[in-house]
mmCIF file of C-alpha atoms and ligand atoms in Angstrom:
data_model
loop_
_atom_site.group_PDB
_atom_site.id
_atom_site.type_symbol
_atom_site.label_atom_id
_atom_site.label_comp_id
_atom_site.label_asym_id
_atom_site.label_seq_id
_atom_site.Cartn_x
_atom_site.Cartn_y
_atom_site.Cartn_z
ATOM 1 C CA MET A 1 8.688 41.302 112.405
ATOM 2 C CA GLY A 2 9.020 44.954 112.922
ATOM 3 C CA ASN A 3 9.425 47.242 116.366
ATOM 4 C CA GLU A 4 9.248 49.856 113.341
ATOM 5 C CA PRO A 5 5.791 51.563 113.335
ATOM 6 C CA ASP A 6 6.610 53.867 111.325
ATOM 7 C CA ILE A 7 8.561 52.474 108.211
ATOM 8 C CA GLN A 8 7.174 49.673 106.175
ATOM 9 C CA ASN A 9 7.924 46.363 106.242
ATOM 10 C CA ILE A 10 9.958 44.688 102.830
ATOM 11 C CA ASP A 11 7.719 41.727 103.315
ATOM 12 C CA GLY A 12 8.579 39.989 99.553
ATOM 13 C CA ASN A 13 8.641 43.382 97.868
ATOM 14 C CA PHE A 14 11.716 45.497 97.641
ATOM 15 C CA THR A 15 9.903 48.834 95.376
ATOM 16 C CA GLY A 16 9.625 52.398 96.890
ATOM 17 C CA LYS A 17 10.360 51.189 100.457
ATOM 18 C CA ASP A 18 13.221 52.702 102.706
ATOM 19 C CA ILE A 19 16.066 50.362 104.243
ATOM 20 C CA VAL A 20 15.976 51.412 108.159
ATOM 21 C CA SER A 21 16.573 48.195 110.002
ATOM 22 C CA LEU A 22 16.806 44.917 109.672
ATOM 23 C CA ASP A 23 13.791 44.918 111.819
ATOM 24 C CA GLN A 24 12.026 45.474 108.331
ATOM 25 C CA PHE A 25 13.154 41.971 106.847
ATOM 26 C CA THR A 26 13.146 38.391 107.098
ATOM 27 C CA PRO A 27 14.759 35.477 105.683
ATOM 28 C CA GLN A 28 12.601 35.364 102.478
ATOM 29 C CA ASP A 29 13.475 39.242 101.780
ATOM 30 C CA LEU A 30 17.031 38.636 102.385
ATOM 31 C CA GLU A 31 16.951 35.440 99.952
ATOM 32 C CA ILE A 32 15.441 37.942 97.502
ATOM 33 C CA ILE A 33 18.968 39.576 97.896
ATOM 34 C CA PHE A 34 21.195 37.716 97.633
ATOM 35 C CA ARG A 35 19.802 35.762 95.035
ATOM 36 C CA LYS A 36 19.934 39.292 92.696
ATOM 37 C CA ALA A 37 23.105 39.825 94.286
ATOM 38 C CA GLU A 38 24.050 37.012 91.777
ATOM 39 C CA LEU A 39 23.131 38.044 89.118
ATOM 40 C CA MET A 40 24.561 41.104 89.890
ATOM 41 C CA ARG A 41 28.048 38.650 90.167
ATOM 42 C CA SER A 42 27.870 38.239 87.102
ATOM 43 C CA ILE A 43 27.314 42.136 85.175
ATOM 44 C CA ALA A 44 30.097 43.607 87.222
ATOM 45 C CA VAL A 45 32.525 40.587 85.925
ATOM 46 C CA ASP A 46 31.476 42.833 82.400
ATOM 47 C CA THR A 47 32.758 45.427 80.723
ATOM 48 C CA LYS A 48 29.699 46.430 79.156
ATOM 49 C CA PRO A 49 28.083 48.902 80.801
ATOM 50 C CA SER A 50 24.851 47.964 82.331
ATOM 51 C CA THR A 51 21.203 49.852 82.028
ATOM 52 C CA ILE A 52 19.226 48.155 84.259
ATOM 53 C CA LEU A 53 18.852 51.821 86.491
ATOM 54 C CA ALA A 54 19.642 54.227 83.405
ATOM 55 C CA GLY A 55 18.013 57.068 83.640
ATOM 56 C CA ASN A 56 17.830 56.998 87.259
ATOM 57 C CA ILE A 57 20.207 59.172 90.112
ATOM 58 C CA VAL A 58 21.388 58.013 92.888
ATOM 59 C CA THR A 59 22.565 60.821 96.105
ATOM 60 C CA LEU A 60 25.076 59.636 97.998
ATOM 61 C CA LEU A 61 24.252 62.512 101.214
ATOM 62 C CA PHE A 62 27.397 61.751 104.025
ATOM 63 C CA TYR A 63 27.948 63.261 106.868
ATOM 64 C CA GLU A 64 30.692 61.415 108.101
ATOM 65 C CA PRO A 65 33.449 59.715 106.546
ATOM 66 C CA SER A 66 33.316 56.421 104.241
ATOM 67 C CA SER A 67 35.516 54.805 102.606
ATOM 68 C CA ARG A 68 33.550 50.806 101.410
ATOM 69 C CA THR A 69 30.562 52.408 102.041
ATOM 70 C CA PHE A 70 30.128 55.531 100.146
ATOM 71 C CA GLY A 71 32.895 53.785 96.941
ATOM 72 C CA SER A 72 30.529 50.840 96.687
ATOM 73 C CA PHE A 73 27.482 52.602 96.134
ATOM 74 C CA CYS A 74 29.331 55.331 93.717
ATOM 75 C CA ALA A 75 30.588 52.215 91.834
ATOM 76 C CA ALA A 76 27.060 50.260 92.027
ATOM 77 C CA SER A 77 25.340 52.966 91.302
ATOM 78 C CA GLN A 78 27.552 53.377 88.057
ATOM 79 C CA ARG A 79 28.297 49.607 87.438
ATOM 80 C CA LEU A 80 24.369 50.346 86.499
ATOM 81 C CA GLY A 81 24.381 52.776 84.110
ATOM 82 C CA ALA A 82 22.698 55.355 87.454
ATOM 83 C CA GLY A 83 24.013 58.692 87.952
ATOM 84 C CA ILE A 84 25.328 60.215 91.263
ATOM 85 C CA ILE A 85 25.581 62.887 93.189
ATOM 86 C CA PRO A 86 28.174 62.185 95.684
ATOM 87 C CA ILE A 87 28.605 64.601 98.678
ATOM 88 C CA HIS A 88 31.025 63.215 100.481
ATOM 89 C CA ASP A 89 31.672 65.515 102.750
ATOM 90 C CA ALA A 90 27.943 66.956 103.773
ATOM 91 C CA ILE A 91 28.903 68.852 106.815
ATOM 92 C CA HIS A 92 31.547 71.085 105.770
ATOM 93 C CA THR A 93 30.482 71.073 101.624
ATOM 94 C CA SER A 94 26.340 71.220 101.226
ATOM 95 C CA SER A 95 24.266 74.096 102.485
ATOM 96 C CA VAL A 96 24.789 72.015 105.958
ATOM 97 C CA VAL A 97 27.132 74.689 106.668
ATOM 98 C CA LYS A 98 25.086 77.586 106.239
ATOM 99 C CA GLY A 99 22.600 75.869 108.829
ATOM 100 C CA GLU A 100 20.609 74.226 106.712
ATOM 101 C CA SER A 101 17.938 71.626 108.041
ATOM 102 C CA LEU A 102 18.098 67.424 107.136
ATOM 103 C CA GLU A 103 14.976 67.761 106.612
ATOM 104 C CA ASP A 104 14.722 70.682 104.173
ATOM 105 C CA THR A 105 18.370 69.483 102.645
ATOM 106 C CA ILE A 106 16.253 66.168 102.070
ATOM 107 C CA GLN A 107 13.886 67.481 100.387
ATOM 108 C CA THR A 108 15.917 69.382 97.945
ATOM 109 C CA PHE A 109 17.401 66.180 96.799
ATOM 110 C CA GLN A 110 14.741 63.772 96.751
ATOM 111 C CA SER A 111 14.000 67.291 94.030
ATOM 112 C CA TYR A 112 17.248 65.623 91.893
ATOM 113 C CA SER A 113 17.460 61.696 92.386
ATOM 114 C CA ASN A 114 15.585 58.796 92.824
ATOM 115 C CA VAL A 115 16.852 57.421 95.705
ATOM 116 C CA ILE A 116 19.127 58.461 98.898
ATOM 117 C CA VAL A 117 21.782 57.121 100.736
ATOM 118 C CA LEU A 118 22.384 58.706 104.181
ATOM 119 C CA ARG A 119 25.308 58.197 106.545
ATOM 120 C CA HIS A 120 24.990 60.826 109.537
ATOM 121 C CA PRO A 121 26.552 60.659 112.547
ATOM 122 C CA THR A 122 22.774 60.954 115.150
ATOM 123 C CA ILE A 123 20.741 57.225 115.524
ATOM 124 C CA GLY A 124 17.798 57.616 114.279
ATOM 125 C CA THR A 125 18.362 60.000 111.308
ATOM 126 C CA ALA A 126 17.879 57.196 108.668
ATOM 127 C CA LYS A 127 13.983 57.380 110.065
ATOM 128 C CA LYS A 128 13.323 61.224 110.238
ATOM 129 C CA ALA A 129 14.300 61.138 106.602
ATOM 130 C CA ALA A 130 12.667 58.454 105.150
ATOM 131 C CA LEU A 131 9.596 59.888 107.452
ATOM 132 C CA THR A 132 10.423 63.129 105.450
ATOM 133 C CA ALA A 133 11.204 62.097 101.800
ATOM 134 C CA GLN A 134 8.655 60.681 99.499
ATOM 135 C CA ILE A 135 11.554 58.199 97.670
ATOM 136 C CA PRO A 136 13.589 55.605 99.132
ATOM 137 C CA ILE A 137 15.913 56.071 101.678
ATOM 138 C CA ILE A 138 19.204 53.887 101.771
ATOM 139 C CA ASN A 139 20.520 54.021 106.205
ATOM 140 C CA ALA A 140 24.489 53.830 105.089
ATOM 141 C CA GLY A 141 24.914 54.471 108.651
ATOM 142 C CA ASP A 142 23.394 56.664 111.252
ATOM 143 C CA GLY A 143 25.530 57.090 114.268
ATOM 144 C CA GLY A 144 25.760 54.376 116.919
ATOM 145 C CA GLY A 145 22.323 52.834 114.890
ATOM 146 C CA GLU A 146 22.607 50.111 112.316
ATOM 147 C CA HIS A 147 24.271 49.984 109.152
ATOM 148 C CA PRO A 148 21.593 47.243 107.541
ATOM 149 C CA THR A 149 23.230 47.666 104.076
ATOM 150 C CA GLN A 150 26.736 46.468 105.857
ATOM 151 C CA THR A 151 24.800 43.340 107.769
ATOM 152 C CA ILE A 152 23.191 42.735 104.685
ATOM 153 C CA TYR A 153 26.811 41.687 102.372
ATOM 154 C CA ASP A 154 27.770 39.907 105.989
ATOM 155 C CA MET A 155 25.105 38.022 105.924
ATOM 156 C CA TYR A 156 25.855 37.322 102.373
ATOM 157 C CA THR A 157 29.100 36.721 103.442
ATOM 158 C CA ILE A 158 28.702 34.084 105.885
ATOM 159 C CA TYR A 159 25.722 32.358 103.683
ATOM 160 C CA ASP A 160 27.947 32.191 100.241
ATOM 161 C CA MET A 161 30.613 29.932 102.894
ATOM 162 C CA PHE A 162 28.671 27.998 104.831
ATOM 163 C CA LYS A 163 24.947 27.826 102.642
ATOM 164 C CA ARG A 164 22.711 28.781 105.269
ATOM 165 C CA LEU A 165 21.781 31.107 108.392
ATOM 166 C CA HIS A 166 20.226 29.083 111.405
ATOM 167 C CA ASP A 167 22.548 26.885 114.159
ATOM 168 C CA ILE A 168 25.360 29.167 113.336
ATOM 169 C CA THR A 169 28.009 30.417 115.384
ATOM 170 C CA VAL A 170 30.029 34.069 115.467
ATOM 171 C CA LEU A 171 32.449 35.288 117.496
ATOM 172 C CA ALA A 172 31.905 39.021 117.668
ATOM 173 C CA SER A 173 34.698 41.445 119.111
ATOM 174 C CA GLY A 174 35.134 45.247 119.626
ATOM 175 C CA ASP A 175 33.521 47.974 120.711
ATOM 176 C CA ILE A 176 30.350 46.450 120.956
ATOM 177 C CA VAL A 177 28.231 48.978 122.658
ATOM 178 C CA HIS A 178 28.727 52.010 119.475
ATOM 179 C CA SER A 179 29.396 49.427 117.229
ATOM 180 C CA ARG A 180 26.723 49.814 114.715
ATOM 181 C CA THR A 181 28.164 46.889 112.214
ATOM 182 C CA ILE A 182 28.038 44.400 114.965
ATOM 183 C CA ARG A 183 24.217 45.478 115.858
ATOM 184 C CA SER A 184 23.228 44.618 112.741
ATOM 185 C CA LEU A 185 24.673 41.656 112.398
ATOM 186 C CA LEU A 186 22.998 40.494 115.562
ATOM 187 C CA ASN A 187 19.773 41.395 115.007
ATOM 188 C CA GLY A 188 19.938 39.680 111.336
ATOM 189 C CA LEU A 189 21.077 36.937 113.040
ATOM 190 C CA SER A 190 18.713 37.038 114.939
ATOM 191 C CA LEU A 191 16.389 36.811 112.069
ATOM 192 C CA TYR A 192 17.197 32.821 112.068
ATOM 193 C CA LYS A 193 16.947 29.785 114.419
ATOM 194 C CA ASP A 194 19.183 28.172 116.857
ATOM 195 C CA ASN A 195 22.218 30.724 116.670
ATOM 196 C CA THR A 196 24.502 31.938 118.567
ATOM 197 C CA ALA A 197 26.509 35.080 119.386
ATOM 198 C CA TYR A 198 29.974 34.762 121.422
ATOM 199 C CA LEU A 199 29.974 39.245 122.427
ATOM 200 C CA LEU A 200 34.173 39.840 123.708
ATOM 201 C CA SER A 201 34.320 43.076 124.331
ATOM 202 C CA PRO A 202 35.783 44.881 127.444
ATOM 203 C CA GLU A 203 33.375 45.077 130.177
ATOM 204 C CA ALA A 204 32.384 48.917 129.868
ATOM 205 C CA LEU A 205 31.982 48.474 126.506
ATOM 206 C CA ARG A 206 29.164 45.699 126.498
ATOM 207 C CA LEU A 207 26.526 44.931 123.908
ATOM 208 C CA ASP A 208 23.662 48.012 126.183
ATOM 209 C CA ARG A 209 20.709 45.439 127.885
ATOM 210 C CA LYS A 210 17.244 46.680 125.990
ATOM 211 C CA ASN A 211 19.556 45.165 122.396
ATOM 212 C CA LEU A 212 20.746 41.965 124.013
ATOM 213 C CA ASP A 213 16.812 41.677 125.259
ATOM 214 C CA LYS A 214 16.339 42.132 122.074
ATOM 215 C CA TYR A 215 17.718 39.894 120.532
ATOM 216 C CA SER A 216 17.450 37.334 123.515
ATOM 217 C CA LYS A 217 13.624 37.214 123.250
ATOM 218 C CA ARG A 218 13.909 37.133 119.489
ATOM 219 C CA GLY A 219 15.992 33.459 119.909
ATOM 220 C CA LEU A 220 19.036 34.517 119.518
ATOM 221 C CA LYS A 221 22.204 33.126 122.006
ATOM 222 C CA ILE A 222 23.768 35.085 123.071
ATOM 223 C CA VAL A 223 27.112 35.110 126.080
ATOM 224 C CA GLU A 224 29.421 37.736 126.929
ATOM 225 C CA ILE A 225 32.786 36.683 127.760
ATOM 226 C CA PHE A 226 35.632 39.300 128.470
ATOM 227 C CA ASP A 227 39.218 37.371 128.647
ATOM 228 C CA GLU A 228 40.229 36.130 125.751
ATOM 229 C CA LYS A 229 40.192 32.705 127.701
ATOM 230 C CA GLU A 230 37.171 31.888 127.181
ATOM 231 C CA ILE A 231 37.272 32.063 123.598
ATOM 232 C CA PRO A 232 35.267 29.518 122.319
ATOM 233 C CA LYS A 233 36.506 26.976 119.974
ATOM 234 C CA THR A 234 33.660 26.314 117.447
ATOM 235 C CA ALA A 235 32.902 29.288 115.550
ATOM 236 C CA ASP A 236 32.262 29.729 112.691
ATOM 237 C CA VAL A 237 32.953 33.368 112.031
ATOM 238 C CA TRP A 238 34.745 35.740 113.932
ATOM 239 C CA TYR A 239 33.802 39.116 113.625
ATOM 240 C CA TRP A 240 36.159 41.662 114.531
ATOM 241 C CA ASN A 241 35.385 45.491 114.183
ATOM 242 C CA ARG A 242 37.828 48.303 115.635
ATOM 243 C CA ILE A 243 37.494 50.541 118.938
ATOM 244 C CA GLN A 244 34.480 53.700 117.521
ATOM 245 C CA LYS A 245 36.992 56.348 119.278
ATOM 246 C CA GLU A 246 34.286 58.960 117.246
ATOM 247 C CA ARG A 247 31.200 57.935 119.284
ATOM 248 C CA PHE A 248 33.158 57.952 123.154
ATOM 249 C CA SER A 249 33.518 61.090 125.092
ATOM 250 C CA SER A 250 37.026 62.002 123.890
ATOM 251 C CA GLU A 251 40.107 60.132 122.618
ATOM 252 C CA LYS A 252 41.695 60.116 125.860
ATOM 253 C CA GLU A 253 38.490 57.886 126.804
ATOM 254 C CA ALA A 254 38.667 55.467 123.520
ATOM 255 C CA ALA A 255 42.596 55.131 123.836
ATOM 256 C CA LYS A 256 42.322 52.783 127.605
ATOM 257 C CA PHE A 257 41.008 50.150 124.885
ATOM 258 C CA GLU A 258 43.001 50.700 122.526
ATOM 259 C CA GLY A 259 44.843 47.268 121.180
ATOM 260 C CA LYS A 260 42.717 45.162 123.577
ATOM 261 C CA PHE A 261 41.864 41.786 122.373
ATOM 262 C CA ARG A 262 43.901 42.025 118.706
ATOM 263 C CA LEU A 263 43.336 39.593 116.717
ATOM 264 C CA THR A 264 46.605 37.698 116.608
ATOM 265 C CA GLU A 265 48.291 34.514 114.689
ATOM 266 C CA ALA A 266 48.554 33.202 117.227
ATOM 267 C CA LEU A 267 45.033 33.529 118.874
ATOM 268 C CA LEU A 268 43.802 32.161 116.116
ATOM 269 C CA HIS A 269 45.411 29.589 116.327
ATOM 270 C CA SER A 270 44.732 28.720 119.361
ATOM 271 C CA TYR A 271 41.265 29.383 119.298
ATOM 272 C CA GLY A 272 39.976 28.982 115.056
ATOM 273 C CA LYS A 273 38.357 26.285 114.000
ATOM 274 C CA LYS A 274 39.810 25.380 110.149
ATOM 275 C CA ASP A 275 36.734 25.491 108.355
ATOM 276 C CA MET A 276 35.755 29.055 109.693
ATOM 277 C CA ILE A 277 35.361 32.163 108.300
ATOM 278 C CA ILE A 278 37.335 36.132 109.824
ATOM 279 C CA LEU A 279 35.017 38.770 108.680
ATOM 280 C CA ASP A 280 35.845 42.304 109.934
ATOM 281 C CA PRO A 281 33.187 45.354 108.473
ATOM 282 C CA LEU A 282 36.324 48.151 107.848
ATOM 283 C CA PRO A 283 38.482 49.843 107.877
ATOM 284 C CA ARG A 284 40.832 48.330 109.852
ATOM 285 C CA VAL A 285 42.588 50.105 112.869
ATOM 286 C CA GLY A 286 45.075 48.356 114.500
ATOM 287 C CA GLU A 287 42.462 45.213 115.518
ATOM 288 C CA ILE A 288 43.707 42.877 113.364
ATOM 289 C CA GLU A 289 47.456 42.091 112.963
ATOM 290 C CA GLU A 290 48.726 42.017 109.615
ATOM 291 C CA ARG A 291 50.122 39.042 109.359
ATOM 292 C CA VAL A 292 46.035 37.788 109.408
ATOM 293 C CA ASP A 293 46.031 38.779 106.290
ATOM 294 C CA ARG A 294 47.818 35.915 104.078
ATOM 295 C CA ASP A 295 45.446 32.743 106.090
ATOM 296 C CA PRO A 296 42.845 31.795 103.802
ATOM 297 C CA ARG A 297 40.275 32.142 106.581
ATOM 298 C CA ALA A 298 40.811 35.833 106.703
ATOM 299 C CA ILE A 299 38.645 37.776 103.887
ATOM 300 C CA TYR A 300 37.224 40.660 104.554
ATOM 301 C CA LEU A 301 40.368 42.326 102.320
ATOM 302 C CA ARG A 302 38.218 40.472 99.996
ATOM 303 C CA LYS A 303 35.977 38.471 99.504
ATOM 304 C CA GLN A 304 33.875 40.235 101.975
ATOM 305 C CA MET A 305 34.630 43.779 100.763
ATOM 306 C CA ARG A 306 33.840 43.133 97.251
ATOM 307 C CA ASN A 307 30.256 41.477 98.172
ATOM 308 C CA GLY A 308 29.015 44.685 99.143
ATOM 309 C CA MET A 309 29.752 45.919 95.973
ATOM 310 C CA TYR A 310 27.015 42.794 94.530
ATOM 311 C CA VAL A 311 24.347 43.252 97.339
ATOM 312 C CA ARG A 312 24.945 47.156 97.237
ATOM 313 C CA MET A 313 23.174 46.649 93.346
ATOM 314 C CA ALA A 314 21.011 44.324 94.226
ATOM 315 C CA LEU A 315 19.513 47.015 96.804
ATOM 316 C CA LEU A 316 19.409 49.594 94.233
ATOM 317 C CA SER A 317 17.671 47.609 91.657
ATOM 318 C CA LEU A 318 14.951 46.119 94.084
ATOM 319 C CA VAL A 319 13.984 49.529 95.654
ATOM 320 C CA LEU A 320 14.008 51.660 92.775
ATOM 321 C CA GLY A 321 11.517 48.684 90.743
ATOM 322 C CA LYS A 322 14.355 47.215 88.131
ATOM 323 C CA ILE A 323 13.970 44.069 89.379
HETATM 324 C C1 NCD B 401 31.431 50.779 109.749
HETATM 325 C C2 NCD B 401 30.611 52.079 109.758
HETATM 326 O O1 NCD B 401 31.095 52.823 109.283
HETATM 327 O O2 NCD B 401 29.747 51.648 110.962
HETATM 328 N N1 NCD B 401 32.347 51.088 107.974
HETATM 329 C C3 NCD B 401 31.772 50.921 107.259
HETATM 330 O O3 NCD B 401 30.963 51.204 106.925
HETATM 331 N N2 NCD B 401 31.975 49.594 106.895
HETATM 332 C C4 NCD B 401 31.956 50.051 110.400
HETATM 333 C C5 NCD B 401 33.641 50.830 111.343
HETATM 334 O O4 NCD B 401 34.229 52.327 111.248
HETATM 335 O O5 NCD B 401 34.259 50.422 112.445
#
């Protein structure tokens, strides 16, 4: 594994490591997280505060909006007894306003904390920060790049349902070219054998050729489809994500694609099989009809989101060496 020469692979040992890309992981590494997440699930239902991370401080440095990633990392830290430095709008509220560089900001917060969870609008920023910092950097989304912690809990959710991560068929729909969650998921699926991904999008938003080659070479079967009528009836997972309007040149450009391939009850009825699950990293901005929420296969507002907290609890304790 490991197409990121400068970022260390996990290789079974998380202590002190950065989490920047799915490229750092093997299936065995993901299994370690999943086992730990199970333990965290039981800790999270306990009302007694855990002290696993007592004495540690987690910086949440977010340059882009966030509800779930920010909220679940805050909750994960605090449920394990860590303190937090929560910076939700770094672009407006930190010294970045005064013109401070990313490197200086990272140096600053590493003086105060044990790990930095970073979200930034520019691809490659998490890697840049990781190369600057002496403490672990966790990539919470770098522009249109990757969102590894989202994918790890998406895969945990799939594993939880099917008890395997090979021989899975996923139908992913939306703004594939800009969606870091879909791209990270494809990267994750490509670590296992015999997986197939159907990618449903307008042609203009199809996966870039470089990543298509990368995942295909690793053995992920990718089938691009541009019409709802081509949806297979065999998919185990439907993964919908909104049009990433902040990644377009203008709102008007993005608006051209609003409402395309909306997941409706009718679509689910026509193409969805019985034992499948519907995931969405959220926020939902019209890509799934609200009526679909009551279908038991729709677990985005329930299990998927909750799993995010368990997996982030697991990741924080692993990189901080509290096993
Ligand atoms: C995703 C993101 O930020 O990429 N949100 C999240 O973290 N759950 C998906 C999105 O914003 O569409």
